[in-house]
Amino acid sequence: MNILVTGANGQLGNEMRIISKETGYDFLFTDVVEAEGVETTLLDITDAEAVENVVREHQIDCIVNCAAYTNVDKAESDVDLCRKLNATAPSILAEAMKKAGGLLVQVSTDYVFGGDPYNTPCREDQKGTPTGVYGLTKLEGEESIKAIGCKHVIIRTAWLYSEFGKNFVKTMLNLTATKPQLKVVFDQAGTPTYAYDLAVAIKAILEDYTAEKSRNEYSKTGIYHFSNEGVCSWYDFTKVIAELAGNTTCDIQPCHSDEFPSPVKRPAYSVLDKTKIKQAFGLKISYWTDSLKTCMVNMGVIK
């Protein structure tokens, strides 16, 4: 099977590079910019003709879309580009897969929720109520894929971190090591997700699809939720990061979201119910603190 990965130099894309070595598939890793030390095919996924050409030339059977506009605050003032990357590009990829008879694996977000008060984990069939441009455009991307009707697996995930790029774990490792005191919001609850674990889940989906690839339809087409297990606030997340790293001199204090003015309201509760994806693909998902430890070992922060 020939698999095209977009956003290959981002957090999830880099984990997909690692996972690819454990498969017998042929991967084409694409991005809009090259990265030192890794082979990257340049591809603008907002260019329909370019996407169609690459899919045809490389006989692509599946696209894993790891590319997105993810700056939640900046999205409020950069609406056009955010929509182009998060809504238009997925529709272009979906059209290409429909024409090729292939599968699109689209990575979405817990930010499609948030407008209504929730206190139980969000299910896949729950109505999207995004509170900002980022969540709205990601939801639009989901809707466009469903409307086009290609074979698809849409995976909503949350609080992604990894050894690669910029992320919350790296930021908090630095701040808790250098600041005498730090305030972190405690009134937003969710679940951290180690990007490698998400890549493992995507690998399981690709393997499942391979077994059913000869069919015109894919029986597991639909939306799924994936994060690590458990629930915490950003404050709890930070406390565990600091404790694992041995950063004991920083006084970490809980605070309310309104103490950090932002152009967008973030979901107060966006824990994802993962029952569906576990049952469909036989996944066993790690608890969030266990995966955090693994990532920090891989980063060389702890042994």
GROMACS .gro file of N, CA and C in nm, residues 159 161 167-177 182 184 192 232-248 252 288-289 292-293 295-296 299 301-302:
model
  129
  159TRP      N    1  -0.469   1.799   2.295
  159TRP     CA    2  -0.352   1.830   2.379
  159TRP      C    3  -0.228   1.753   2.333
  161TYR      N    4   0.137   1.640   2.216
  161TYR     CA    5   0.276   1.673   2.247
  161TYR      C    6   0.365   1.561   2.196
  167ASN      N    7   0.573   2.246   2.185
  167ASN     CA    8   0.451   2.195   2.246
  167ASN      C    9   0.449   2.228   2.394
  168PHE      N   10   0.339   2.199   2.459
  168PHE     CA   11   0.317   2.236   2.599
  168PHE      C   12   0.420   2.171   2.691
  169VAL      N   13   0.453   2.046   2.668
  169VAL     CA   14   0.549   1.976   2.755
  169VAL      C   15   0.685   2.045   2.752
  170LYS      N   16   0.733   2.077   2.633
  170LYS     CA   17   0.863   2.144   2.621
  170LYS      C   18   0.861   2.282   2.685
  171THR      N   19   0.750   2.354   2.665
  171THR     CA   20   0.737   2.487   2.725
  171THR      C   21   0.740   2.480   2.877
  172MET      N   22   0.664   2.387   2.933
  172MET     CA   23   0.657   2.375   3.079
  172MET      C   24   0.787   2.321   3.139
  173LEU      N   25   0.857   2.236   3.067
  173LEU     CA   26   0.988   2.191   3.114
  173LEU      C   27   1.082   2.309   3.130
  174ASN      N   28   1.078   2.399   3.034
  174ASN     CA   29   1.164   2.517   3.040
  174ASN      C   30   1.121   2.613   3.150
  175LEU      N   31   0.991   2.642   3.157
  175LEU     CA   32   0.941   2.741   3.254
  175LEU      C   33   0.958   2.693   3.399
  176THR      N   34   0.927   2.565   3.423
  176THR     CA   35   0.938   2.515   3.561
  176THR      C   36   1.084   2.499   3.605
  177ALA      N   37   1.175   2.499   3.509
  177ALA     CA   38   1.318   2.491   3.542
  177ALA      C   39   1.380   2.628   3.563
  182LEU      N   40   0.494   3.001   3.883
  182LEU     CA   41   0.422   2.987   3.756
  182LEU      C   42   0.274   2.966   3.784
  184VAL      N   43  -0.084   2.840   3.621
  184VAL     CA   44  -0.136   2.758   3.511
  184VAL      C   45  -0.285   2.735   3.535
  192PRO      N   46  -0.409   1.486   2.783
  192PRO     CA   47  -0.290   1.496   2.696
  192PRO      C   48  -0.282   1.375   2.603
  232CYS      N   49  -0.723   1.547   3.313
  232CYS     CA   50  -0.651   1.640   3.401
  232CYS      C   51  -0.675   1.782   3.353
  233SER      N   52  -0.632   1.878   3.433
  233SER     CA   53  -0.631   2.018   3.390
  233SER      C   54  -0.491   2.051   3.342
  234TRP      N   55  -0.476   2.168   3.281
  234TRP     CA   56  -0.342   2.212   3.240
  234TRP      C   57  -0.251   2.228   3.363
  235TYR      N   58  -0.310   2.266   3.474
  235TYR     CA   59  -0.236   2.278   3.601
  235TYR      C   60  -0.183   2.141   3.644
  236ASP      N   61  -0.271   2.040   3.644
  236ASP     CA   62  -0.229   1.904   3.680
  236ASP      C   63  -0.120   1.853   3.586
  237PHE      N   64  -0.138   1.879   3.457
  237PHE     CA   65  -0.042   1.838   3.356
  237PHE      C   66   0.096   1.897   3.387
  238THR      N   67   0.097   2.026   3.419
  238THR     CA   68   0.223   2.095   3.449
  238THR      C   69   0.288   2.039   3.575
  239LYS      N   70   0.208   2.013   3.677
  239LYS     CA   71   0.262   1.959   3.802
  239LYS      C   72   0.334   1.826   3.778
  240VAL      N   73   0.274   1.739   3.697
  240VAL     CA   74   0.334   1.609   3.670
  240VAL      C   75   0.461   1.624   3.585
  241ILE      N   76   0.457   1.713   3.486
  241ILE     CA   77   0.576   1.739   3.404
  241ILE      C   78   0.693   1.780   3.493
  242ALA      N   79   0.668   1.876   3.583
  242ALA     CA   80   0.773   1.927   3.671
  242ALA      C   81   0.825   1.819   3.765
  243GLU      N   82   0.734   1.742   3.822
  243GLU     CA   83   0.773   1.636   3.916
  243GLU      C   84   0.859   1.529   3.849
  244LEU      N   85   0.820   1.488   3.730
  244LEU     CA   86   0.897   1.387   3.657
  244LEU      C   87   1.037   1.438   3.623
  245ALA      N   88   1.044   1.568   3.589
  245ALA     CA   89   1.172   1.627   3.550
  245ALA      C   90   1.259   1.663   3.671
  246GLY      N   91   1.199   1.660   3.791
  246GLY     CA   92   1.273   1.699   3.911
  246GLY      C   93   1.287   1.849   3.927
  247ASN      N   94   1.196   1.923   3.862
  247ASN     CA   95   1.197   2.070   3.875
  247ASN      C   96   1.117   2.108   3.999
  248THR      N   97   1.182   2.112   4.114
  248THR     CA   98   1.113   2.129   4.242
  248THR      C   99   1.116   2.271   4.297
  252ILE      N  100   0.429   2.620   4.149
  252ILE     CA  101   0.325   2.613   4.046
  252ILE      C  102   0.189   2.633   4.111
  288TRP      N  103  -0.232   0.866   3.055
  288TRP     CA  104  -0.157   0.983   3.010
  288TRP      C  105  -0.023   1.003   3.081
  289THR      N  106  -0.016   0.972   3.211
  289THR     CA  107   0.111   0.990   3.281
  289THR      C  108   0.216   0.888   3.236
  292LEU      N  109   0.347   1.018   2.908
  292LEU     CA  110   0.431   1.135   2.933
  292LEU      C  111   0.571   1.093   2.976
  293LYS      N  112   0.577   0.993   3.064
  293LYS     CA  113   0.708   0.942   3.107
  293LYS      C  114   0.787   0.888   2.989
  295CYS      N  115   0.763   0.968   2.672
  295CYS     CA  116   0.809   1.079   2.588
  295CYS      C  117   0.929   1.149   2.651
  296MET      N  118   0.925   1.172   2.782
  296MET     CA  119   1.033   1.242   2.849
  296MET      C  120   1.162   1.158   2.853
  299MET      N  121   1.300   1.203   2.511
  299MET     CA  122   1.358   1.337   2.500
  299MET      C  123   1.492   1.347   2.572
  301VAL      N  124   1.512   1.367   2.899
  301VAL     CA  125   1.491   1.448   3.018
  301VAL      C  126   1.505   1.362   3.144
  302ILE      N  127   1.452   1.239   3.136
  302ILE     CA  128   1.462   1.145   3.246
  302ILE      C  129   1.512   1.010   3.193
   0.00000   0.00000   0.00000
